[in-house]
CSV table of C-alpha atoms and ligand atoms in Angstrom, one decimal:
chain,number,residue,atom,x,y,z
A,38,MET,CA,5.0,10.2,-32.6
A,39,LYS,CA,6.8,10.3,-29.2
A,40,LEU,CA,5.2,9.1,-26.0
A,41,ARG,CA,6.1,11.3,-23.1
A,42,TRP,CA,5.5,9.9,-19.6
A,43,SER,CA,2.8,11.9,-17.8
A,44,HIS,CA,1.1,10.3,-14.8
A,45,ALA,CA,-0.1,7.3,-12.8
A,46,VAL,CA,-3.4,6.9,-11.0
A,47,MET,CA,-3.2,4.6,-8.0
A,48,TYR,CA,-5.8,3.0,-5.7
A,49,VAL,CA,-5.2,3.8,-2.1
A,50,ARG,CA,-6.6,2.7,1.3
A,51,ASP,CA,-5.9,5.6,3.5
A,52,LEU,CA,-6.3,8.7,1.4
A,53,ASP,CA,-5.4,11.3,4.1
A,54,LYS,CA,-2.3,9.5,5.1
A,55,MET,CA,-1.1,9.1,1.5
A,56,LEU,CA,-1.9,12.8,0.8
A,57,ARG,CA,0.1,13.9,3.9
A,58,PHE,CA,3.1,11.9,2.8
A,59,TYR,CA,3.0,12.9,-0.9
A,60,CYS,CA,2.4,16.6,-0.1
A,61,ASP,CA,4.4,17.1,3.1
A,62,VAL,CA,7.4,14.8,2.4
A,63,LEU,CA,7.6,14.6,-1.4
A,64,GLY,CA,6.5,18.2,-2.1
A,65,PHE,CA,3.4,17.6,-4.3
A,66,GLU,CA,0.4,20.0,-4.2
A,67,ILE,CA,-3.2,19.1,-4.7
A,68,SER,CA,-4.3,20.4,-8.1
A,69,ASP,CA,-7.9,19.1,-8.0
A,70,ARG,CA,-10.2,16.7,-6.2
A,71,GLY,CA,-13.7,15.4,-6.6
A,72,PRO,CA,-16.0,12.4,-7.0
A,73,VAL,CA,-15.2,10.1,-10.0
A,74,PHE,CA,-18.9,10.1,-11.0
A,75,PRO,CA,-22.0,11.9,-9.7
A,76,GLY,CA,-23.6,10.4,-6.6
A,77,GLU,CA,-23.0,10.0,-2.8
A,78,ASP,CA,-21.2,6.7,-3.1
A,79,ALA,CA,-18.7,7.8,-5.7
A,80,PRO,CA,-15.1,7.4,-4.6
A,81,GLU,CA,-13.0,10.5,-4.5
A,82,VAL,CA,-10.1,11.1,-6.8
A,83,VAL,CA,-7.3,13.5,-5.7
A,84,PHE,CA,-4.8,14.9,-8.3
A,85,LEU,CA,-1.3,15.9,-7.3
A,86,SER,CA,1.3,17.8,-9.3
A,87,GLN,CA,4.5,19.7,-8.9
A,88,SER,CA,4.8,20.5,-12.6
A,89,ASP,CA,3.6,23.6,-14.3
A,90,THR,CA,2.6,21.7,-17.4
A,91,ASP,CA,1.0,18.6,-16.0
A,92,HIS,CA,-2.4,19.0,-14.3
A,93,HIS,CA,-1.5,15.8,-12.4
A,94,GLN,CA,1.6,13.6,-12.2
A,95,ILE,CA,0.0,11.3,-9.7
A,96,ALA,CA,-3.6,10.8,-8.6
A,97,PHE,CA,-5.1,8.7,-5.9
A,98,ALA,CA,-8.5,7.0,-6.0
A,99,ALA,CA,-9.7,6.0,-2.5
A,100,VAL,CA,-11.0,2.6,-3.5
A,101,ARG,CA,-8.4,0.1,-2.5
A,102,GLY,CA,-10.0,-1.4,0.6
A,103,ASP,CA,-12.4,-3.8,-1.0
A,104,GLY,CA,-11.5,-2.8,-4.5
A,105,PRO,CA,-8.9,-4.1,-7.0
A,106,SER,CA,-5.9,-6.0,-5.7
A,107,THR,CA,-3.4,-3.8,-7.5
A,108,THR,CA,-2.5,-0.3,-6.4
A,109,LEU,CA,-2.3,1.0,-10.0
A,110,ASP,CA,-5.3,2.2,-11.9
A,111,HIS,CA,-3.5,3.3,-15.1
A,112,ILE,CA,-0.3,4.8,-16.5
A,113,ALA,CA,-0.5,7.7,-18.9
A,114,PHE,CA,1.6,9.1,-21.8
A,115,ARG,CA,1.2,12.5,-23.4
A,116,VAL,CA,1.5,12.9,-27.2
A,117,GLU,CA,1.9,16.2,-29.1
A,118,SER,CA,-1.4,16.3,-31.1
A,119,PHE,CA,-4.9,15.1,-31.6
A,120,SER,CA,-3.8,13.2,-34.7
A,121,ASP,CA,-1.3,11.3,-32.6
A,122,VAL,CA,-4.1,10.2,-30.3
A,123,LYS,CA,-6.2,9.1,-33.3
A,124,GLU,CA,-3.1,7.3,-34.8
A,125,MET,CA,-2.6,5.4,-31.5
A,126,ALA,CA,-6.3,4.5,-31.4
A,127,LYS,CA,-6.0,3.0,-34.8
A,128,ARG,CA,-2.9,1.0,-33.8
A,129,VAL,CA,-4.6,-0.5,-30.7
A,130,GLU,CA,-7.8,-1.2,-32.6
A,131,ALA,CA,-5.7,-3.1,-35.1
A,132,SER,CA,-4.0,-5.1,-32.4
A,133,PRO,CA,-5.6,-8.4,-31.3
A,134,ASP,CA,-3.8,-8.0,-28.0
A,135,ALA,CA,-5.4,-4.8,-26.9
A,136,THR,CA,-8.8,-4.8,-25.1
A,137,GLY,CA,-11.1,-2.3,-23.4
A,138,ILE,CA,-10.5,0.5,-25.8
A,139,ASP,CA,-12.3,3.7,-24.6
A,140,ALA,CA,-12.1,7.2,-25.9
A,141,ILE,CA,-12.5,9.7,-23.0
A,142,ASN,CA,-12.8,13.4,-23.1
A,143,HIS,CA,-11.5,14.9,-19.8
A,144,GLY,CA,-12.2,18.4,-21.0
A,145,ASN,CA,-8.5,19.3,-20.5
A,146,ALA,CA,-7.3,16.1,-22.3
A,147,TRP,CA,-8.4,14.0,-25.2
A,148,SER,CA,-7.6,10.4,-24.4
A,149,VAL,CA,-7.7,6.9,-25.6
A,150,TYR,CA,-7.6,4.2,-22.9
A,151,PHE,CA,-6.9,0.5,-23.5
A,152,ASN,CA,-5.7,-2.6,-21.7
A,153,ASP,CA,-2.3,-4.0,-22.6
A,154,PRO,CA,-2.0,-7.8,-23.1
A,155,GLU,CA,-1.8,-8.3,-19.3
A,156,GLU,CA,-4.7,-6.0,-18.8
A,157,ASN,CA,-2.8,-3.1,-17.4
A,158,ARG,CA,-4.7,0.1,-18.2
A,159,VAL,CA,-2.9,2.6,-20.4
A,160,GLU,CA,-3.9,6.1,-21.4
A,161,VAL,CA,-2.5,8.1,-24.3
A,162,PHE,CA,-3.7,11.7,-24.5
A,163,CYS,CA,-3.0,15.1,-25.8
A,164,ASP,CA,-3.9,18.4,-24.1
A,165,SER,CA,-7.2,19.9,-25.2
A,166,PRO,CA,-7.2,23.7,-25.7
A,167,TRP,CA,-8.8,24.2,-22.3
A,168,ALA,CA,-8.3,23.6,-18.7
A,169,VAL,CA,-11.3,22.7,-16.5
A,170,LYS,CA,-11.8,21.4,-13.0
A,171,GLN,CA,-11.2,17.7,-12.7
A,172,PRO,CA,-12.3,14.9,-12.6
A,173,GLN,CA,-14.3,15.0,-15.8
A,174,ILE,CA,-15.2,11.9,-17.9
A,175,LYS,CA,-17.2,12.1,-21.1
A,176,PRO,CA,-17.0,9.7,-24.0
A,177,TRP,CA,-16.1,10.8,-27.4
A,178,ASP,CA,-16.3,9.1,-30.7
A,179,LEU,CA,-13.0,8.0,-32.3
A,180,SER,CA,-14.4,8.9,-35.7
A,181,MET,CA,-14.7,12.6,-34.8
A,182,SER,CA,-12.5,15.2,-36.4
A,183,GLU,CA,-10.5,17.6,-34.2
A,184,GLN,CA,-12.9,20.3,-35.0
A,185,GLU,CA,-15.9,18.2,-33.9
A,186,LEU,CA,-14.2,17.2,-30.7
A,187,ARG,CA,-13.2,20.8,-30.0
A,188,LYS,CA,-16.8,21.8,-30.4
A,189,GLN,CA,-18.0,18.9,-28.2
A,190,THR,CA,-15.5,19.9,-25.5
A,191,GLU,CA,-16.5,23.6,-25.5
A,192,ASP,CA,-20.2,22.7,-25.5
A,193,GLU,CA,-19.9,20.1,-22.7
A,194,PHE,CA,-17.4,21.8,-20.4
A,195,HIS,CA,-17.7,25.6,-20.8
A,196,SER,CA,-20.1,25.9,-17.9
A,197,GLU,CA,-17.9,23.7,-15.6
A,198,PRO,CA,-15.8,25.4,-12.9
A,199,ASP,CA,-12.4,26.9,-13.9
A,200,PHE,CA,-13.0,26.5,-17.6
A,201,GLN,CA,-10.3,28.6,-19.3
A,202,PRO,CA,-7.7,28.4,-22.1
A,203,MET,CA,-5.0,25.9,-21.3
A,204,GLN,CA,-2.3,28.5,-21.7
A,205,ASP,CA,-3.9,30.6,-19.0
A,206,TYR,CA,-3.9,27.6,-16.7
A,207,TYR,CA,-0.2,26.9,-17.3
A,208,ASP,CA,0.7,30.6,-16.9
A,209,GLU,CA,-1.1,30.6,-13.6
A,210,GLN,CA,0.8,27.5,-12.4
A,211,ARG,CA,4.1,29.2,-13.3
A,212,ARG,CA,3.1,32.3,-11.4
A,213,ARG,CA,2.1,30.3,-8.4
A,214,HIS,CA,5.5,28.7,-8.5
A,215,GLY,CA,7.2,32.0,-8.8
A,216,LYS,CA,8.6,31.5,-12.3
B,507,LIG,FE1,-5.2,9.7,-16.6
């Protein structure tokens, strides 16, 4: 298994100012945005990318003011396959130093999240077969087979906006970037 660096999610104070800087100066585009969970008080998360094959390379959650003292929510690595995600889940479950293990289905990604020994949040994920508007957060059971998770993903997300085969999403990104 190889871990490929994918993205970081940061807490920010001034969302508009950060977006202007990252888009206008650094050349990112907003790939999605929305409330982290349902409800009026939910903080917004905004996803940025300039890659055809990463839904986001950086994301901002507008919670820093009275929120956590770090700017970083989590770092994320992409692996090749569902079995890699399961293997990583097994490894962290076997480690006495990992805490807070969560299996999260983002619709477009199947993830395991955990805290490292210093409680930095880490995500290891593989692409799911579909793209879907983000953010999406649904638990999945680490005992599930790929087939079961595939079915859960289709059942839970097929009626969400922009649900489509992942390859169509990547093709569209390439077209938008004139490639
Ligand atoms: Fe993530």
